[in-house]
Amino acid sequence: MCGIFGYVAHKKTNAVEECLKGLQALEYRGYDSAGLAGIKQGKIHFYKRVGKVRNLKELVFEEEVALEIGIAHTRWATHGGLTEQNAHPQLDSSHSLALIHNGIIENYQEIRFNLMNLGKEFVSETDTEVISQLLAYEYTDFAFIPSLVRTLEQLEGSFAIACIHKDFPDAIFASARDCPLIIAKCKKTDDIFISSDANALSRQDMELIFLHDGEIAQISAGIITLYDKKGLIIQKAFESISLCSKSSSKEGFEHFMLKEIFDQPLSLSQVIKNRFDSHTAKVQIHECKDLGQIEHIRLIGCGTSYHAGLLVSSIFEEMLQIETSAEIASEFRYKDPILRKNSLVIAISQSGETADTLAALRLAKSKGAKTLGFGNVMHSSLFREADLFIDLKAGPEVSVCSTKAFTSQIASLLLFALYLKQTIKGVDVALDTTFFHHLESLSGIVTDVLQQKDLIRSFAEKYADYENFFFIGRNLMYPTSMEAALKLKEISYINATAYPAGELKHGPIALIDETIPTIAFLGNEKTLSKTFSNLTEIQARKGKILALSPRHFTKITTITNDVIWLQNDLPDFFSAIPYSVAAQLLAYYIAKKRGKEIDQPRNLAKAVTVE
Ligand code: F6R
């Protein structure tokens, strides 16, 4: 989603190169246009292009652009279509300032209307231009900070901004309200960077300041001055944090998605190694204390992270005998959920920046619940805002389509359930040797699935031309099928609907014919024969079936020859992991056959920072 980057060198230099590098590091988030602006000889210069950063790069190289300071942006369209006019930076009418922005200004239409009545003319459809025009209108007497304060006070919503003004040719101004924005100073060079994403700052030894609650920063060569939202000077200490660099290499794989699917034996073994001591057979979660009184649990998240929560919610309830439910964060936050101080709200988020998940977390905190974040990005907003945080340690996930984060979420959450069993229920989980045996075998089982890639690819090629699919499963295989359908939808743009297998006969079966294949998930022993019966109903109506089945269930060949055979001696708790990996490969190869842009699918973003 949108990304902000800015650069002020300690010693005068051309800022363009650093800004382009910053934009490239933000690319993985998903975006559809890019732009940058800077000051040269007291004048604002700006450049924008629809499409990839490389288009912008070509433009600035062609024009041999040199700028003394720079702000740069990747835009994911929200207000207004995909045009150069709507790309950031947005300027005021007299081109005295340029501004870039993440987030949404909820009252932008009212402000725009008022400014138009005052004679301002707008060139874009964006809420960002409203900030630029308002700021220019408020600006008087070379007093930039007071005018910025007056402007920000009028804005509703959550946002981060960075801007430059021709009267302050050596400064960048930045502010953030409920949206991440980091100021980083390089310890070696004193160069200062601004970014909405720590991943764009991972290249050097940095000291960081995180802006919160409408704080404002004025940044010029080697100097950062901070103000609170009222414009009063404040002091904030740097945080010395070592940022891990987001791997920019596909390590020989054609796409990041494929690399990340193949990372899973390792990422899963990392989860297990970090949380489970195989000598004592104890789960160790140092980050969590004071959970002894928990009486009910809510798991919240969006998209894939919600699926992980939904999947483990029934396992938590069964294992802990504690009421547990999973909810989509964007729905949860508009309810009036019953939460008490003995409620535990677990927010699951790969990026730790998903706006709806963070808003739901804040609601839970305001109602007195204990909050725990399960995230893959240290120092993300989730890390900073949740009472407790568990690092998934899945390693950087670059492809927009989440794969290894999902399986690490499941494995970590399962271990966390065991940890709660130990701490709340006082059960000696070390006695459950079968559980730990299976846990430790997961990496090998996933490797076994990956070894079937050629077979899965051949099924993908066979099914790639269908435009509609059903994905079905029962019990834990239902959330598994939801996640699998999501993978197919997002990277191949095929309509895939997930249903609990038992629900088909209550309506959707009306759609079944030879044009809509069903992908069936049979990894749940408890419901195997029932799912089989549902499949016979599909077969009777000429529906094609591709089954993901345990090896022992040879009966499946009586209704279909298209079978991906998977491990059969795994408890239902764990099956979602290998079945999901097979489904990830299937989605990947279908998208590849259809020639889609796999790592950055259209309209999607890696971190969804708008609500
Ligand atoms: C799907 C996908 C999304 C994310 C969702 C939440 O492959 O990646 O559905 O799972 O946007 O993102 P996080 O986990 O970062 O909160």
XYZ file of C-alpha atoms and ligand atoms in Angstrom:
627
model
C 0.000 0.000 0.000
C 1.141 3.648 -0.040
C 4.708 4.238 1.058
C 6.526 7.385 2.180
C 10.248 7.967 1.874
C 12.341 11.088 2.419
C 16.024 11.984 2.489
C 18.079 14.864 3.856
C 21.833 14.428 3.436
C 24.219 15.755 6.052
C 26.458 17.143 3.348
C 24.916 18.494 0.162
C 24.385 15.793 -2.402
C 21.833 14.702 -4.986
C 18.877 13.211 -3.099
C 17.353 11.526 -6.129
C 19.336 8.304 -5.962
C 18.468 7.662 -2.283
C 14.812 8.453 -2.932
C 14.671 5.950 -5.796
C 16.356 3.303 -3.644
C 13.796 3.987 -0.919
C 10.939 3.635 -3.408
C 12.340 0.337 -4.669
C 12.438 -0.953 -1.098
C 8.774 0.041 -0.712
C 7.683 -1.671 -3.944
C 6.849 -4.998 -2.280
C 3.972 -3.306 -0.419
C 1.944 -3.027 -3.659
C 1.257 0.294 -5.415
C 0.164 1.650 -8.738
C 2.029 4.932 -9.240
C 5.159 6.599 -7.906
C 6.521 10.095 -7.580
C 9.133 12.289 -5.974
C 9.754 15.954 -5.286
C 12.618 18.055 -4.063
C 13.988 21.550 -3.985
C 16.611 23.020 -6.256
C 17.641 26.654 -6.270
C 14.662 27.568 -4.119
C 12.095 25.973 -6.439
C 9.962 22.863 -6.039
C 10.552 20.227 -8.717
C 8.329 17.147 -8.937
C 8.093 14.012 -11.064
C 5.367 11.357 -11.211
C 4.575 8.262 -13.218
C 1.748 5.751 -13.297
C 2.976 2.157 -12.959
C 6.284 0.889 -11.644
C 9.123 2.797 -9.980
C 11.232 1.936 -13.027
C 9.026 4.279 -15.108
C 9.798 7.123 -12.704
C 13.460 6.184 -12.704
C 13.576 6.411 -16.505
C 11.995 9.856 -16.335
C 14.418 11.305 -13.760
C 17.435 9.783 -15.517
C 16.276 11.159 -18.877
C 15.937 14.622 -17.383
C 19.155 14.273 -15.323
C 17.325 15.461 -12.222
C 19.358 16.617 -9.221
C 17.631 17.702 -5.991
C 19.018 18.892 -2.673
C 16.448 17.171 -0.456
C 13.785 14.731 -1.530
C 10.427 13.224 -0.646
C 9.151 10.190 -2.528
C 5.975 8.119 -2.585
C 4.399 4.943 -3.876
C 0.618 5.336 -4.187
C -2.068 2.675 -3.956
C -5.163 4.395 -5.312
C -7.941 5.145 -2.828
C -9.429 8.561 -3.632
C -9.384 9.003 -7.388
C -8.286 6.761 -10.224
C -4.912 5.672 -11.422
C -3.652 8.819 -13.106
C -0.530 10.962 -12.990
C -2.596 13.836 -11.582
C -3.639 11.678 -8.644
C -0.129 10.347 -7.957
C 1.847 11.958 -5.132
C 3.397 14.461 -4.468
C 0.442 16.827 -4.527
C 1.165 20.537 -4.731
C -0.808 23.657 -3.826
C -2.007 25.935 -6.645
C 1.022 28.218 -6.492
C 3.511 25.337 -6.296
C 4.975 26.664 -3.069
C 4.844 23.250 -1.378
C 4.754 19.536 -2.239
C 3.258 16.879 0.010
C 3.048 13.080 0.143
C 0.582 11.183 2.278
C -0.438 7.749 3.547
C -3.837 7.032 5.091
C -7.222 8.619 4.547
C -8.610 12.065 5.333
C -12.198 11.303 6.224
C -13.520 14.879 5.979
C -11.660 15.795 2.787
C -14.807 16.543 0.823
C -15.981 19.216 3.262
C -12.541 20.848 3.324
C -12.297 20.708 -0.447
C -15.728 22.296 -0.788
C -14.767 25.143 1.581
C -11.496 25.751 -0.240
C -13.239 25.763 -3.612
C -15.625 28.415 -2.273
C -12.523 30.434 -1.469
C -11.469 30.172 -5.104
C -8.938 27.292 -4.897
C -8.732 25.111 -7.985
C -7.985 21.414 -7.642
C -6.160 19.361 -10.247
C -6.619 15.895 -8.703
C -9.369 13.877 -7.049
C -7.233 13.053 -4.010
C -7.630 13.783 -0.330
C -3.874 14.531 -0.381
C -4.270 17.628 -2.531
C -6.778 18.882 0.031
C -3.993 18.827 2.666
C -1.579 20.688 0.349
C -4.106 23.369 -0.520
C -5.242 23.764 3.083
C -1.670 24.016 4.319
C -0.836 26.664 1.714
C -3.976 28.552 2.734
C -3.056 28.397 6.439
C 0.587 29.359 5.850
C 1.504 32.925 6.843
C 4.572 34.916 7.862
C 7.179 32.190 7.356
C 5.697 30.391 10.403
C 5.483 26.884 9.010
C 5.010 24.815 12.183
C 2.003 26.845 13.457
C 0.389 26.610 10.004
C 0.984 22.863 9.924
C -0.567 22.541 13.403
C -3.664 24.505 12.287
C -3.933 22.337 9.174
C -3.584 19.007 10.986
C -6.151 20.054 13.590
C -8.737 20.304 10.819
C -8.081 16.808 9.435
C -10.104 13.780 10.509
C -8.756 10.275 9.993
C -5.419 8.552 10.388
C -2.490 9.590 8.253
C 1.229 10.161 7.854
C 2.587 13.024 5.748
C 5.888 14.473 4.603
C 6.211 17.816 2.875
C 8.634 20.439 1.595
C 8.153 24.195 1.173
C 10.119 26.546 -1.052
C 10.656 28.991 1.845
C 12.527 26.258 3.775
C 14.732 24.817 1.041
C 16.770 22.605 3.362
C 13.909 21.062 5.394
C 11.410 18.237 5.281
C 8.402 18.415 7.601
C 6.666 15.213 8.677
C 3.801 14.213 10.925
C 1.857 11.045 11.784
C -1.442 10.257 13.468
C -2.257 6.529 13.928
C -0.154 5.664 10.881
C 3.488 4.558 10.984
C 6.231 7.063 10.212
C 9.845 6.608 11.219
C 12.689 9.093 11.203
C 16.071 7.420 10.988
C 19.495 8.918 11.400
C 22.478 7.067 10.039
C 25.058 6.772 12.821
C 27.967 6.922 10.379
C 26.984 9.732 8.018
C 24.329 11.718 9.976
C 22.131 11.515 6.869
C 18.459 11.485 7.829
C 15.776 9.316 6.263
C 12.008 9.246 6.684
C 9.969 6.167 5.938
C 6.570 4.722 6.629
C 8.090 1.239 6.565
C 11.127 0.030 8.520
C 11.963 -2.300 5.638
C 13.017 0.683 3.544
C 15.551 1.678 6.219
C 17.371 -1.590 6.620
C 20.432 -0.756 4.640
C 22.483 1.101 7.225
C 23.220 1.482 10.871
C 20.284 3.563 12.047
C 18.932 5.247 15.155
C 15.176 5.622 14.974
C 12.399 7.898 16.177
C 8.788 6.774 15.731
C 6.275 9.624 15.335
C 3.005 9.173 17.234
C -0.185 10.999 18.052
C 0.176 13.908 15.617
C 3.801 14.656 16.507
C 5.649 16.788 13.972
C 9.288 16.655 12.888
C 11.304 19.305 11.112
C 14.351 17.728 9.515
C 17.318 19.525 8.006
C 20.980 18.556 7.519
C 21.859 16.452 10.578
C 19.150 18.096 12.761
C 15.755 16.792 13.835
C 13.449 19.119 15.781
C 10.336 17.521 17.244
C 7.017 19.125 18.201
C 3.869 17.739 19.794
C 0.536 18.096 17.978
C 0.071 21.574 19.470
C 3.409 22.747 18.072
C 5.358 22.734 21.351
C 8.942 21.515 21.159
C 9.430 18.041 22.661
C 12.406 15.775 23.224
C 12.419 12.122 22.270
C 15.289 9.721 22.602
C 16.479 7.724 19.609
C 15.790 4.024 19.726
C 18.781 1.975 18.643
C 17.258 -0.907 16.792
C 18.885 -3.308 14.438
C 16.569 -3.672 11.505
C 16.739 -6.887 9.615
C 17.049 -6.346 5.932
C 14.201 -7.623 3.778
C 15.740 -10.209 1.547
C 15.720 -8.794 -1.955
C 16.855 -12.007 -3.563
C 14.622 -14.674 -5.017
C 17.492 -17.104 -4.511
C 17.084 -18.541 -7.994
C 13.291 -18.960 -7.806
C 11.224 -17.325 -10.516
C 9.030 -15.480 -8.000
C 9.202 -14.505 -4.339
C 5.979 -16.440 -3.807
C 7.592 -19.689 -4.957
C 10.696 -18.998 -2.858
C 8.528 -18.309 0.182
C 6.503 -21.498 -0.370
C 9.803 -23.389 -0.451
C 11.038 -21.534 2.666
C 8.397 -23.297 4.755
C 10.314 -26.344 5.998
C 12.836 -23.875 7.426
C 10.374 -21.263 8.693
C 8.362 -23.958 10.465
C 11.426 -25.458 12.072
C 12.351 -21.938 13.276
C 8.971 -21.536 14.973
C 9.346 -24.852 16.706
C 12.986 -24.305 17.680
C 12.200 -20.898 19.149
C 9.242 -21.947 21.247
C 9.765 -25.555 22.108
C 12.594 -27.009 24.109
C 12.960 -30.561 22.857
C 15.056 -31.580 25.888
C 12.374 -30.781 28.423
C 9.444 -31.022 25.993
C 8.281 -27.638 27.336
C 6.815 -24.770 25.403
C 8.655 -21.589 26.314
C 7.137 -18.262 25.510
C 9.168 -15.658 27.336
C 7.173 -12.727 25.987
C 3.981 -13.730 27.813
C 3.258 -13.294 31.482
C 0.138 -12.742 33.574
C -2.121 -14.905 31.470
C -3.199 -17.172 34.320
C -6.639 -15.567 34.743
C -7.736 -15.652 31.112
C -11.344 -16.818 30.778
C -12.083 -16.234 27.153
C -10.156 -15.594 23.972
C -10.877 -13.670 20.771
C -8.652 -14.021 17.719
C -8.795 -11.124 15.272
C -7.171 -10.519 11.910
C -7.836 -9.870 8.227
C -7.540 -12.073 5.133
C -5.035 -14.860 5.580
C -4.345 -13.877 9.184
C -8.062 -14.141 9.948
C -8.067 -17.621 8.391
C -5.220 -18.642 10.717
C -7.259 -17.344 13.675
C -10.435 -19.098 12.517
C -8.568 -22.343 12.062
C -6.988 -22.378 15.491
C -10.052 -21.039 17.338
C -11.713 -24.443 17.485
C -8.391 -26.056 18.448
C -7.996 -23.557 21.321
C -11.511 -24.256 22.532
C -11.043 -28.024 22.400
C -7.558 -27.992 23.908
C -8.130 -25.410 26.632
C -11.859 -25.713 27.245
C -11.952 -21.911 27.187
C -14.552 -20.107 25.085
C -12.720 -18.915 21.962
C -13.902 -17.167 18.816
C -12.291 -15.692 15.713
C -13.462 -12.479 14.098
C -12.631 -10.417 11.050
C -11.007 -7.284 12.458
C -12.943 -4.869 10.242
C -16.219 -6.326 11.571
C -15.158 -6.771 15.177
C -14.281 -3.110 15.541
C -17.798 -1.959 14.717
C -19.431 -4.299 17.197
C -19.747 -3.694 20.870
C -17.918 -6.867 21.895
C -18.138 -8.063 25.474
C -14.584 -7.840 26.731
C -13.358 -7.909 30.286
C -10.015 -7.772 31.954
C -9.821 -11.544 31.870
C -10.420 -11.554 28.104
C -7.433 -12.148 25.881
C -7.578 -10.592 22.420
C -5.021 -12.039 20.016
C -4.361 -9.834 16.995
C -2.750 -11.759 14.139
C -0.972 -9.787 11.435
C 1.996 -10.616 9.230
C 2.846 -6.955 8.611
C 1.736 -5.641 11.994
C 0.407 -2.588 10.132
C -3.077 -3.620 8.975
C -5.289 -0.656 9.829
C -8.421 -2.658 10.675
C -6.515 -5.070 12.911
C -4.854 -2.198 14.758
C -8.176 -0.408 15.191
C -9.716 -3.615 16.593
C -6.741 -4.012 18.931
C -7.205 -0.449 20.199
C -10.896 -1.123 20.802
C -10.011 -4.251 22.785
C -7.498 -2.307 24.867
C -9.981 0.466 25.545
C -12.387 -2.142 26.915
C -9.776 -3.437 29.318
C -8.889 -6.713 27.569
C -5.350 -8.034 27.595
C -3.921 -7.893 24.090
C -1.374 -10.109 22.401
C 0.048 -9.538 18.921
C 1.237 -12.371 16.693
C 3.274 -10.627 13.993
C 6.149 -11.128 11.623
C 7.607 -7.609 11.828
C 9.402 -6.472 14.933
C 8.941 -2.753 15.726
C 5.725 -2.655 13.675
C 2.690 -0.814 15.093
C 1.337 -4.130 16.379
C 4.607 -4.781 18.191
C 4.446 -1.358 19.811
C 0.760 -1.277 20.677
C -0.096 -4.784 21.900
C 0.512 -5.574 25.597
C 2.482 -8.650 24.573
C 3.995 -9.622 21.246
C 5.065 -12.919 19.762
C 7.417 -12.720 16.794
C 6.496 -15.295 14.152
C 10.098 -15.407 12.951
C 8.950 -16.609 9.535
C 11.564 -14.416 7.881
C 10.695 -11.548 5.540
C 7.684 -12.195 3.319
C 7.985 -10.147 0.136
C 5.314 -11.571 -2.147
C 1.984 -9.830 -1.584
C 0.323 -13.232 -1.351
C 0.953 -14.583 2.133
C 2.265 -18.157 2.338
C 4.923 -18.918 4.937
C 3.506 -16.376 7.391
C 0.243 -18.379 7.397
C 1.855 -21.700 8.260
C 4.066 -20.025 10.878
C 0.978 -18.381 12.371
C -0.716 -21.766 12.716
C 2.344 -23.475 14.189
C 3.005 -20.584 16.617
C -0.619 -20.387 17.682
C -0.718 -24.141 18.289
C 2.357 -23.849 20.480
C 0.784 -20.919 22.250
C -2.310 -23.027 22.962
C -0.031 -25.618 24.534
C 1.696 -22.914 26.519
C -1.684 -21.780 27.881
C -2.512 -25.381 28.730
C 0.671 -25.452 30.756
C 0.191 -22.092 32.434
C -3.591 -21.750 32.860
C -4.604 -25.354 33.204
C -1.439 -26.558 34.904
C -1.292 -29.546 32.544
C 2.113 -31.108 32.054
C 2.133 -30.945 28.262
C 5.522 -32.650 28.194
C 3.607 -35.914 28.603
C 2.006 -35.456 25.215
C 4.898 -37.011 23.340
C 2.828 -37.834 20.247
C 1.948 -34.174 19.835
C 5.598 -33.159 19.981
C 6.612 -35.953 17.676
C 4.165 -34.679 15.059
C 5.201 -31.106 15.657
C 8.798 -31.930 14.992
C 7.905 -33.909 11.888
C 6.082 -30.977 10.256
C 9.078 -29.658 8.315
C 9.674 -33.080 6.782
C 6.006 -33.434 5.882
C 6.046 -30.063 4.140
C 9.188 -31.084 2.261
C 7.275 -34.148 1.084
C 4.518 -31.872 -0.302
C 7.076 -29.661 -2.056
C 8.565 -32.721 -3.704
C 5.220 -33.226 -5.426
C 5.458 -29.890 -7.202
C 5.537 -31.411 -10.696
C 2.368 -33.394 -10.084
C 0.657 -30.330 -8.588
C 1.823 -28.272 -11.544
C 0.294 -30.779 -13.973
C -3.076 -30.514 -12.177
C -2.745 -26.717 -12.189
C -2.261 -26.780 -15.950
C -5.243 -29.081 -16.389
C -7.554 -26.798 -14.360
C -6.119 -23.365 -15.238
C -8.762 -22.435 -17.808
C -11.812 -22.708 -15.558
C -13.254 -19.376 -14.428
C -15.104 -20.574 -11.310
C -14.191 -23.022 -8.563
C -15.643 -24.378 -5.360
C -13.253 -25.120 -2.514
C -14.731 -27.363 0.133
C -13.757 -28.975 3.408
C -15.240 -29.761 6.789
C -14.120 -28.954 10.306
C -10.513 -27.667 10.218
C -10.428 -28.250 6.481
C -13.085 -25.555 5.996
C -10.822 -22.632 7.047
C -8.045 -24.423 5.141
C -10.204 -24.354 2.007
C -11.068 -20.663 2.625
C -7.390 -19.807 2.700
C -6.731 -21.923 -0.408
C -9.567 -20.187 -2.296
C -8.170 -16.796 -1.300
C -4.747 -17.756 -2.721
C -6.292 -18.697 -6.056
C -8.457 -15.569 -6.247
C -5.763 -13.064 -5.449
C -3.060 -14.213 -7.840
C -4.985 -15.722 -10.745
C -8.147 -13.540 -10.632
C -10.340 -16.643 -10.777
C -13.580 -16.727 -8.826
C -13.130 -19.331 -6.072
C -15.754 -19.799 -3.381
C -15.070 -21.759 -0.226
C -17.897 -23.672 1.432
C -18.152 -26.050 4.338
C -18.766 -29.286 2.406
C -21.954 -29.976 4.333
C -23.457 -26.629 3.278
C -23.358 -27.283 -0.474
C -26.701 -29.059 -0.459
C -28.323 -26.010 1.141
C -28.034 -23.930 -2.006
C -24.683 -23.750 -3.795
C -25.040 -27.238 -5.290
C -27.467 -25.632 -7.735
C -24.411 -24.210 -9.485
C -22.587 -27.510 -9.921
C -22.093 -28.744 -13.463
C -19.101 -29.647 -15.630
C -18.000 -25.985 -15.821
C -17.307 -25.514 -12.098
C -14.652 -27.823 -10.620
C -14.425 -28.506 -6.912
C -11.159 -28.639 -4.996
C -11.820 -30.907 -2.036
C -9.803 -30.914 1.200
C -9.995 -34.271 2.938
C -7.373 -33.805 5.634
C -9.765 -34.241 8.520
C -10.193 -37.815 9.704
C -13.240 -37.014 11.833
C -15.267 -35.876 8.833
C -13.679 -37.910 6.048
C -16.629 -40.138 5.217
C -19.084 -37.224 5.370
C -16.959 -35.148 2.990
C -16.745 -38.169 0.703
C -20.566 -38.350 0.598
C -20.705 -34.663 -0.332
C -18.274 -35.357 -3.157
C -20.441 -38.160 -4.525
C -23.275 -35.604 -4.721
C -21.020 -33.366 -6.804
C -19.907 -36.235 -9.031
C -23.547 -37.213 -9.633
C -24.069 -33.726 -11.061
C -21.073 -33.999 -13.418
C -18.893 -31.729 -11.307
C -15.153 -32.264 -11.774
C -13.211 -32.925 -8.573
C -9.580 -32.436 -7.644
C -9.071 -33.993 -4.222
C -6.340 -33.378 -1.669
C -6.565 -36.599 0.258
C -4.714 -38.624 2.886
C -2.788 -41.511 1.296
C -4.796 -44.192 3.048
C -8.126 -42.971 1.650
C -7.930 -44.891 -1.622
C -11.732 -44.915 -1.850
C -11.506 -41.389 -3.269
C -10.389 -42.891 -6.607
C -13.898 -44.258 -7.069
C -15.067 -40.714 -7.767
C -11.985 -38.960 -9.143
C -8.558 -39.778 -10.530
C -7.305 -36.285 -9.867
C -5.799 -36.667 -6.416
C -2.905 -35.020 -4.615
C -1.947 -37.588 -1.992
C -0.778 -36.220 1.344
C 0.531 -37.532 4.648
C -2.013 -39.692 6.405
C -0.754 -40.207 9.935
C -1.009 -36.617 11.050
C -3.508 -35.535 13.734
C -6.222 -33.220 12.417
C -4.632 -30.347 14.397
C -1.696 -30.248 12.028
C -3.210 -31.174 8.674
C -3.934 -27.595 7.666
C -0.217 -27.016 7.201
C 0.625 -29.592 4.498
C -2.790 -29.165 2.826
C -2.239 -25.400 2.657
C 1.222 -25.795 1.180
C -0.194 -28.034 -1.581
C -2.923 -25.443 -2.237
C -0.343 -22.638 -2.392
C 1.547 -24.528 -5.098
C -1.672 -25.190 -6.983
C -2.616 -21.485 -6.935
C 0.916 -20.481 -7.908
C 1.055 -22.761 -10.945
C -2.471 -21.822 -12.096
C -1.537 -18.119 -11.936
C 1.694 -18.857 -13.786
C -0.136 -20.761 -16.522
C -2.485 -17.783 -16.894
C 0.519 -15.438 -17.165
C -0.339 -13.291 -14.144
C 1.972 -10.980 -12.249
C 2.319 -13.249 -9.250
C 4.292 -11.283 -6.651
C 2.367 -8.058 -7.040
C -1.200 -8.901 -8.045
C -3.346 -6.052 -9.318
C -5.178 -3.927 -6.740
C -3.491 -5.601 -3.772
C -0.993 -4.384 -1.220
C 1.279 -6.124 1.236
C 0.395 -3.899 4.163
C -3.198 -2.668 4.083
C -2.932 0.591 5.953
C -6.358 1.983 5.028
C -9.565 0.966 6.755
C -3.514 -12.789 1.386
C -2.985 -11.732 2.192
C -3.916 -10.814 2.898
C -3.372 -10.499 4.294
C -4.241 -9.420 4.960
C -3.783 -9.140 6.378
O -2.495 -13.548 0.805
O -1.792 -11.566 2.278
O -5.207 -11.336 2.965
O -3.361 -11.660 5.049
O -4.183 -8.241 4.224
O -2.455 -8.756 6.399
P -1.590 -8.844 7.720
O -1.396 -10.267 8.064
O -0.305 -8.152 7.375
O -2.375 -8.113 8.764
